[in-house]
Short mmCIF file of C-alpha atoms in Angstrom, two decimals:
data_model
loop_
_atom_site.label_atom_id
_atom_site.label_comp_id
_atom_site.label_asym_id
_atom_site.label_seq_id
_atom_site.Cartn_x
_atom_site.Cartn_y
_atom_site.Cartn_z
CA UNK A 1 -89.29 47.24 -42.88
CA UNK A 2 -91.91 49.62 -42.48
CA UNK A 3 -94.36 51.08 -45.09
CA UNK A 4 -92.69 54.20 -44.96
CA UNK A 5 -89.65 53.23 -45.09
CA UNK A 6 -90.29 50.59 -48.44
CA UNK A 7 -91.94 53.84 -49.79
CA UNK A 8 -88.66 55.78 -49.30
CA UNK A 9 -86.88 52.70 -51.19
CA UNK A 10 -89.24 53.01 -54.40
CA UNK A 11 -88.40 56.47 -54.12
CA UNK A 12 -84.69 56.10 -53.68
CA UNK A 13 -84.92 53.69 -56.95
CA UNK A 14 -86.72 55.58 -58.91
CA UNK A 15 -84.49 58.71 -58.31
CA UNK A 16 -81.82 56.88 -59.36
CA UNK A 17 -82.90 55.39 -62.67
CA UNK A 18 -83.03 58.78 -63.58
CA UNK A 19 -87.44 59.53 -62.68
CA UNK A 20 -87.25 64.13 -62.20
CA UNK A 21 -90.78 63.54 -60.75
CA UNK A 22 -89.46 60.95 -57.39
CA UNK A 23 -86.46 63.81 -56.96
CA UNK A 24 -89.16 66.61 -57.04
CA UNK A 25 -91.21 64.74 -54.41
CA UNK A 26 -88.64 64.16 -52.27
CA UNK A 27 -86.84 67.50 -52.87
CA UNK A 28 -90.70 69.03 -51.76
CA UNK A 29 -91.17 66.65 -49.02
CA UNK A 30 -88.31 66.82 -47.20
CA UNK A 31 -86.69 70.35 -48.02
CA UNK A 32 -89.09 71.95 -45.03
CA UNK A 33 -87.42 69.78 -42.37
CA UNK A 34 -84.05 69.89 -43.62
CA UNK A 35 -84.26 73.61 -43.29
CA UNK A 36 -85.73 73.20 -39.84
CA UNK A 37 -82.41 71.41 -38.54
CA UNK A 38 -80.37 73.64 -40.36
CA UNK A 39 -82.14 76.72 -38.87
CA UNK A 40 -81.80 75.24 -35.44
CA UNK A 41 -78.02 74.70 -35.84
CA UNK A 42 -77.25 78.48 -37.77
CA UNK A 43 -79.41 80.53 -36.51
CA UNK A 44 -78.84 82.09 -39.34
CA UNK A 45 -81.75 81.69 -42.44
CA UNK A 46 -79.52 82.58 -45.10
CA UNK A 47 -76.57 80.12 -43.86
CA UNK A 48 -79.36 77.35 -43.13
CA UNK A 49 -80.40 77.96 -47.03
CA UNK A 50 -77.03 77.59 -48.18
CA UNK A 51 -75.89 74.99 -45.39
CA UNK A 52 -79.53 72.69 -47.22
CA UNK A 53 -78.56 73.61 -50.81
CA UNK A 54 -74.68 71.91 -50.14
CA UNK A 55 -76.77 69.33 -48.50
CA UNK A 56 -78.68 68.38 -51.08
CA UNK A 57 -76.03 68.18 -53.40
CA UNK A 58 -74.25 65.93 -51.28
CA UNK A 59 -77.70 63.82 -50.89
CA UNK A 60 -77.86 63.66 -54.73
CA UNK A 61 -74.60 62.76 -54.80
CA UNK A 62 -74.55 60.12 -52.41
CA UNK A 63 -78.10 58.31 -52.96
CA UNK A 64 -76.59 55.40 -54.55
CA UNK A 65 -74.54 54.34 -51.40
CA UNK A 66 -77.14 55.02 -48.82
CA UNK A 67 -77.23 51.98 -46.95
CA UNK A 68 -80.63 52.66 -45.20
CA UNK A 69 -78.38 51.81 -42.18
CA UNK A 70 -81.25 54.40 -40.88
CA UNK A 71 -84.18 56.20 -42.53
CA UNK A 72 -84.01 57.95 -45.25
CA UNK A 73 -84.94 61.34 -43.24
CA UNK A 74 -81.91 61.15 -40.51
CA UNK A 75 -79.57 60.02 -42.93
CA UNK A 76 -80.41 63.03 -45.17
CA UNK A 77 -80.74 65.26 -41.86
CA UNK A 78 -76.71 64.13 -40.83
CA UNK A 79 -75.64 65.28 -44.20
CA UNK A 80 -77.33 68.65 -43.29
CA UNK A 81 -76.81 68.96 -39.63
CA UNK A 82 -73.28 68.24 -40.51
CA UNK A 83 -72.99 71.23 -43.48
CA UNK A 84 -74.82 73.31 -41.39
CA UNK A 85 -72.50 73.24 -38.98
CA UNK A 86 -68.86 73.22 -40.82
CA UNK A 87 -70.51 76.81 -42.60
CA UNK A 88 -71.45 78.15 -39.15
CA UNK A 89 -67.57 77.50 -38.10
CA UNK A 90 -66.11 79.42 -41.15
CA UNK A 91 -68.96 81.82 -40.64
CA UNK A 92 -67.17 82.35 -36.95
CA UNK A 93 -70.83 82.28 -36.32
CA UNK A 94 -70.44 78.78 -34.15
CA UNK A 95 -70.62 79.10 -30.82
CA UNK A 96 -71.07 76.00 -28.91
CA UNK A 97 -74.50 74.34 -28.41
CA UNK A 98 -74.32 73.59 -24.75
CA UNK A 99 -71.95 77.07 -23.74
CA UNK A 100 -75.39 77.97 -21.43
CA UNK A 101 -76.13 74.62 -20.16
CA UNK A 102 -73.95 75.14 -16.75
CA UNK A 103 -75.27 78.07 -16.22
CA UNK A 104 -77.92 78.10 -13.88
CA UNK A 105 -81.61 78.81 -14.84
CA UNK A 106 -85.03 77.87 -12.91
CA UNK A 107 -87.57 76.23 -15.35
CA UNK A 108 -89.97 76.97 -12.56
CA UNK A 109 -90.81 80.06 -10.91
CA UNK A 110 -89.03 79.75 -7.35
CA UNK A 111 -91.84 81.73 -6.37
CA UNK A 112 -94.36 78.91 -6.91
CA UNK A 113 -92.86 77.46 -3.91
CA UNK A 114 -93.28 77.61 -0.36
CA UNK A 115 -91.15 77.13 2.47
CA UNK A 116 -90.79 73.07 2.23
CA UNK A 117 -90.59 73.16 -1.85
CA UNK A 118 -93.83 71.91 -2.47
CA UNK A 119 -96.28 74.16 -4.66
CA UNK A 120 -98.24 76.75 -3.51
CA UNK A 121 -101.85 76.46 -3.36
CA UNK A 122 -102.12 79.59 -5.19
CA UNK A 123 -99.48 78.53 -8.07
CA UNK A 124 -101.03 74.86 -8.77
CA UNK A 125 -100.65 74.61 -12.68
CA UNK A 126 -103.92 75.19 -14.14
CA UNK A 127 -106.38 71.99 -15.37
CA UNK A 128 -106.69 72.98 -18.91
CA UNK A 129 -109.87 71.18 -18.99
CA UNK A 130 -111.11 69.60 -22.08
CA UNK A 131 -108.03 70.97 -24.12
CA UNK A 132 -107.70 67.76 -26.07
CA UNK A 133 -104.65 67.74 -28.64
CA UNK A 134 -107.09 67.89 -31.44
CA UNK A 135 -108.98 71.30 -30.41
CA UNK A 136 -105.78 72.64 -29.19
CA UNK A 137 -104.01 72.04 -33.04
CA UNK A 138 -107.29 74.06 -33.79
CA UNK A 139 -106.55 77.00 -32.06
CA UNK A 140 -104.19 79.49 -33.71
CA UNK A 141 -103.09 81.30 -30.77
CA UNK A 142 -102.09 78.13 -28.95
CA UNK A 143 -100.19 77.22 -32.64
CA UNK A 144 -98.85 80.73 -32.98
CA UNK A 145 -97.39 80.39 -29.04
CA UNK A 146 -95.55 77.30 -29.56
CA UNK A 147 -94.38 77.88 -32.85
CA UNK A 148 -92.92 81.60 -31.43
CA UNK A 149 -91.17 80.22 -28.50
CA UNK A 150 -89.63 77.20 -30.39
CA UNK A 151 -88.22 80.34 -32.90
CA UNK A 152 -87.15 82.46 -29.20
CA UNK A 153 -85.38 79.37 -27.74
CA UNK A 154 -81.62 79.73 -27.14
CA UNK A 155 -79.83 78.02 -30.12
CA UNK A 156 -78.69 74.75 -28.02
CA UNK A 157 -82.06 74.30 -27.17
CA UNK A 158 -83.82 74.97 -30.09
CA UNK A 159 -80.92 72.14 -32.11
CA UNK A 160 -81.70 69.62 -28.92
CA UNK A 161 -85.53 69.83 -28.74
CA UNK A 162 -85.81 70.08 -32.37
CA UNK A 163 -83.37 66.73 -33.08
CA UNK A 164 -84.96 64.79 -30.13
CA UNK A 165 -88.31 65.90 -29.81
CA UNK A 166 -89.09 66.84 -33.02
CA UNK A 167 -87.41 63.88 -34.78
CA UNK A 168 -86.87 61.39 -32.78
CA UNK A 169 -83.33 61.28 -32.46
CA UNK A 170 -82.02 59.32 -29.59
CA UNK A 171 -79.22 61.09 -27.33
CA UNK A 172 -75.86 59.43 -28.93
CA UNK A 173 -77.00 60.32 -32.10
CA UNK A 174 -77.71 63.94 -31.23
CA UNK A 175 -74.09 63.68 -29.47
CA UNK A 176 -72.24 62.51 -32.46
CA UNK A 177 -73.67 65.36 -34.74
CA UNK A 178 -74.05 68.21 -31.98
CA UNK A 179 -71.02 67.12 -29.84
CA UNK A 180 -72.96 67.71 -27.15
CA UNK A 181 -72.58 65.36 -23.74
CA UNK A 182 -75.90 63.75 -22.67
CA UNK A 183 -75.98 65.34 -19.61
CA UNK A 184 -76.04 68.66 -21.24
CA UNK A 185 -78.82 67.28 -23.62
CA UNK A 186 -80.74 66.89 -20.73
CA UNK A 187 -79.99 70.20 -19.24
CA UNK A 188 -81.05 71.71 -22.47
CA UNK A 189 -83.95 69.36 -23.40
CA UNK A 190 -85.04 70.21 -19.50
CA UNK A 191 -85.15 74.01 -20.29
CA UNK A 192 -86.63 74.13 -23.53
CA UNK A 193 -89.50 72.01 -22.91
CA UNK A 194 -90.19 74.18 -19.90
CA UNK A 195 -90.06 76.91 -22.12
CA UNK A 196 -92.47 75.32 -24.60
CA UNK A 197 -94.97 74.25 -21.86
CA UNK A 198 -94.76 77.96 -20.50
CA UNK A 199 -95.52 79.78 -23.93
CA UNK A 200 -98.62 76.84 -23.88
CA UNK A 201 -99.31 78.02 -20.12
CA UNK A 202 -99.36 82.21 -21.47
CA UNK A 203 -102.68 80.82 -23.94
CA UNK A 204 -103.97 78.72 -21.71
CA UNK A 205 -103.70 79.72 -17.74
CA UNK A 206 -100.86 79.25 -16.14
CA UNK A 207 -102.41 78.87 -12.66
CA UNK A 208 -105.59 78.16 -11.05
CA UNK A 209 -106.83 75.32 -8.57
CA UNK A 210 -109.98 73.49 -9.18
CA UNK B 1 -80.98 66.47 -1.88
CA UNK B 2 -82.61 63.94 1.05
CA UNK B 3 -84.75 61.08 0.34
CA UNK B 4 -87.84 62.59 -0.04
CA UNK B 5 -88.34 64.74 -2.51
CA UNK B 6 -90.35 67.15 -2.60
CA UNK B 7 -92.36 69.23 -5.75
CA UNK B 8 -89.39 71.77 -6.50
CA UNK B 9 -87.42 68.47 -6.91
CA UNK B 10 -89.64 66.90 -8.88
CA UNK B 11 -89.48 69.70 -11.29
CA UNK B 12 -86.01 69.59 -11.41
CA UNK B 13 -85.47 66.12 -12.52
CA UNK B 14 -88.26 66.24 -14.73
CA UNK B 15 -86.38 65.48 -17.88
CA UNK B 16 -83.86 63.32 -15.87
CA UNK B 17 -86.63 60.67 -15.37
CA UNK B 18 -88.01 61.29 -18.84
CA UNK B 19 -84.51 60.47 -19.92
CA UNK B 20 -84.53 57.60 -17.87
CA UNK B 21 -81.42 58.83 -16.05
CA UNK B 22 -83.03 58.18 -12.68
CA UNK B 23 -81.82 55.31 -10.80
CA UNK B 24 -82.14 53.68 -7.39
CA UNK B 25 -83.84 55.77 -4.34
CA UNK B 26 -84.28 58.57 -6.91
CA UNK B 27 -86.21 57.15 -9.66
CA UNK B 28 -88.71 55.39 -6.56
CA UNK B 29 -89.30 58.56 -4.56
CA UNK B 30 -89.72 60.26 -8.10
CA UNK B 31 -92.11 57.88 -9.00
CA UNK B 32 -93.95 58.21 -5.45
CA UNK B 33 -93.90 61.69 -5.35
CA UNK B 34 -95.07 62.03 -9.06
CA UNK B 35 -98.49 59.26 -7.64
CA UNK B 36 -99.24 61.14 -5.04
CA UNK B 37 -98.53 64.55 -6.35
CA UNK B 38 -101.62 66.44 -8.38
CA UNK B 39 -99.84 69.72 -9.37
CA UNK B 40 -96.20 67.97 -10.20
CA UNK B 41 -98.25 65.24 -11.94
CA UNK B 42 -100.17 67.78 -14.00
CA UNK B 43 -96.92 70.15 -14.75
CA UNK B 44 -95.44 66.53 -16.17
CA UNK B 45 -98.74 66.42 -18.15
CA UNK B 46 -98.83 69.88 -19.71
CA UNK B 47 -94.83 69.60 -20.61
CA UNK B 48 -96.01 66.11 -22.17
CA UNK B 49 -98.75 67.91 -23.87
CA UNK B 50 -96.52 70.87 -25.25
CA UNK B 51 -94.21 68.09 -26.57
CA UNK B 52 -97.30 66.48 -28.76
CA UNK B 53 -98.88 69.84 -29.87
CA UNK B 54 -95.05 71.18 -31.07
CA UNK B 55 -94.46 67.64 -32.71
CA UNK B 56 -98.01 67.68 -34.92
CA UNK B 57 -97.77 71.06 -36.01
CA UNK B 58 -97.20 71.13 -39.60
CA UNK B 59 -94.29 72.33 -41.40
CA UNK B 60 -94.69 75.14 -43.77
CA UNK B 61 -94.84 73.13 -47.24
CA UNK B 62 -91.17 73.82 -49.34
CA UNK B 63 -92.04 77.03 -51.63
CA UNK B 64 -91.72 76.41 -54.74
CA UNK B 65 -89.10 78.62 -55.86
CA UNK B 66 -86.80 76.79 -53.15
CA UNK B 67 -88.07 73.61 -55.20
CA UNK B 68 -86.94 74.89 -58.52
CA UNK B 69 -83.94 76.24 -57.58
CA UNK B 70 -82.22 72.82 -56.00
CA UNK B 71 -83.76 71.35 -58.81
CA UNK B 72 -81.68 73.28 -60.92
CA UNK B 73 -78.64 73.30 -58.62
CA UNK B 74 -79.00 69.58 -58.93
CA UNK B 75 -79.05 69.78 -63.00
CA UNK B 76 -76.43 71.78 -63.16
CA UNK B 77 -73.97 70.16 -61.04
CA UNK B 78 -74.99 66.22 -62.71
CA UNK B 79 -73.79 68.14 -65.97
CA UNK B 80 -71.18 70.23 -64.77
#
């Protein structure tokens, strides 16, 4: 078991014998991501508020018998992902996830290309020298980009990159909740990670050859 | 698609070998194409790179008005 994951047990305990401090902490800790998934699966803020309020009265409900058959965090974020999405179907606002992942979409300019597919000289994807993660996290234009585009992304996208990249989900388990095949995962993951490098590549350079 | 593949492949199955849902001649022409490749190689990078930066971005912290009121949803339903 790992640190975190003995912390989340105290918590869990103490929540239960009753402690209003642990549910505050947890209630402040993990309310920002839960509305993240539930934003990425709505599209909607004031569904994704209502879709994390149900959830957390199901997680409050439902503490005693979690089985920390997983962490604390994706069991919580099933209860959600799951709410978020039964209020987006009697919303009629559900459309499904991967309805744009046959349709066809470069994630890389055709233009970049020459003749025999390989890049042009001119269209080489700039060094970004020195741009360690650190002084990147530092710069509030390159934050601001990212943080934009992941908002702009196409709602399949956004849920996939959000539940894999973002938390670490592997591909059944974003099946099961998303019912979305993992070839379509891909297609979206594919797409929206272009997207996120682009946005990176507008701050950046997008092109240049050393 | 032949054998060799060449950069506008490579971009293509980007995520596909990321995925690990490359097999066979595909994965090892990826692979060699991705070695000897400097701008495919350093697209792979910057997508990598996007990936980390999006990842460590903090959240927003929970306002807390949203705090108070779940609190209180949570109160009212453990008496209701």
């Amino acid at each position: 078991m790992t640190a975190g994951q003995e912390a989340d047990d105290a918590l869990v305990e103490r929540i239960l014998a009753g402690d209003a401090a642990a549910l505050r902490e947890l209630v402040t800790r993990e309310h920002p991501v839960l509305l993240r998934f539930a934003r990425a699966i709505t599209r909607d803020p004031e569904l994704a508020r209502e879709a994390v309020q149900d959830g957390w009265l199901r997680i409050h409900r439902g503490l005693a018998g979690f089985e920390r058959r997983s962490s604390l965090r994706t069991w919580m974020a099933r209860i959600v992902v799951n709410r978020a999405k039964t209020l987006a179907v009697q919303a009629a606002r559900w459309v499904p996830l991967d309805a744009d992942a046959q349709s066809p979409e470069d994630t890389v300019d055709p233009s970049c290309f020459n003749a025999f597919g390989l890049w042009k000289l001119s269209r080489w994807p700039s060094q970004w020298n020195g741009q360690t993660p650190e002084r990147l996290l530092g710069n509030h234009q390159v934050c601001a980009a990212i943080e934009g585009e992941l908002e702009r992304l196409p709602a399949g996208q956004r849920a996939v990159l959000t539940l894999r990249d973002l938390e670490g989900w592997n591909s059944e388990e974003v099946g099961n909740a998303l019912e979305i095949t993992e070839s379509n995962q891909r297609v979206l993951l594919h797409r929206a990670r272009a997207k996120i490098r682009a946005a990176l590549a507008d701050v950046l350079g997008e092109t240049g050859v050393e | 698609m032949s054998v060799l593949l060449q950069c506008r492949d490579v971009m293509a199955l980007l995520t596909e070998e990321q995925e690990g849902a490359l097999h066979g001649v595909t994965a090892l022409t990826f692979g060699i194409h991705l070695k000897g490749c400097r701008p495919c190689s350093r697209y792979k990078r910057q997508v990598e790179r996007g990936l980390e930066l999006l990842a460590a971005l903090p959240l927003p912290p929970a306002a807390s008005a949203d705090v108070d009121r779940i609190l209180a949803v949570l109160e009212a339903a453990k008496k209701g």
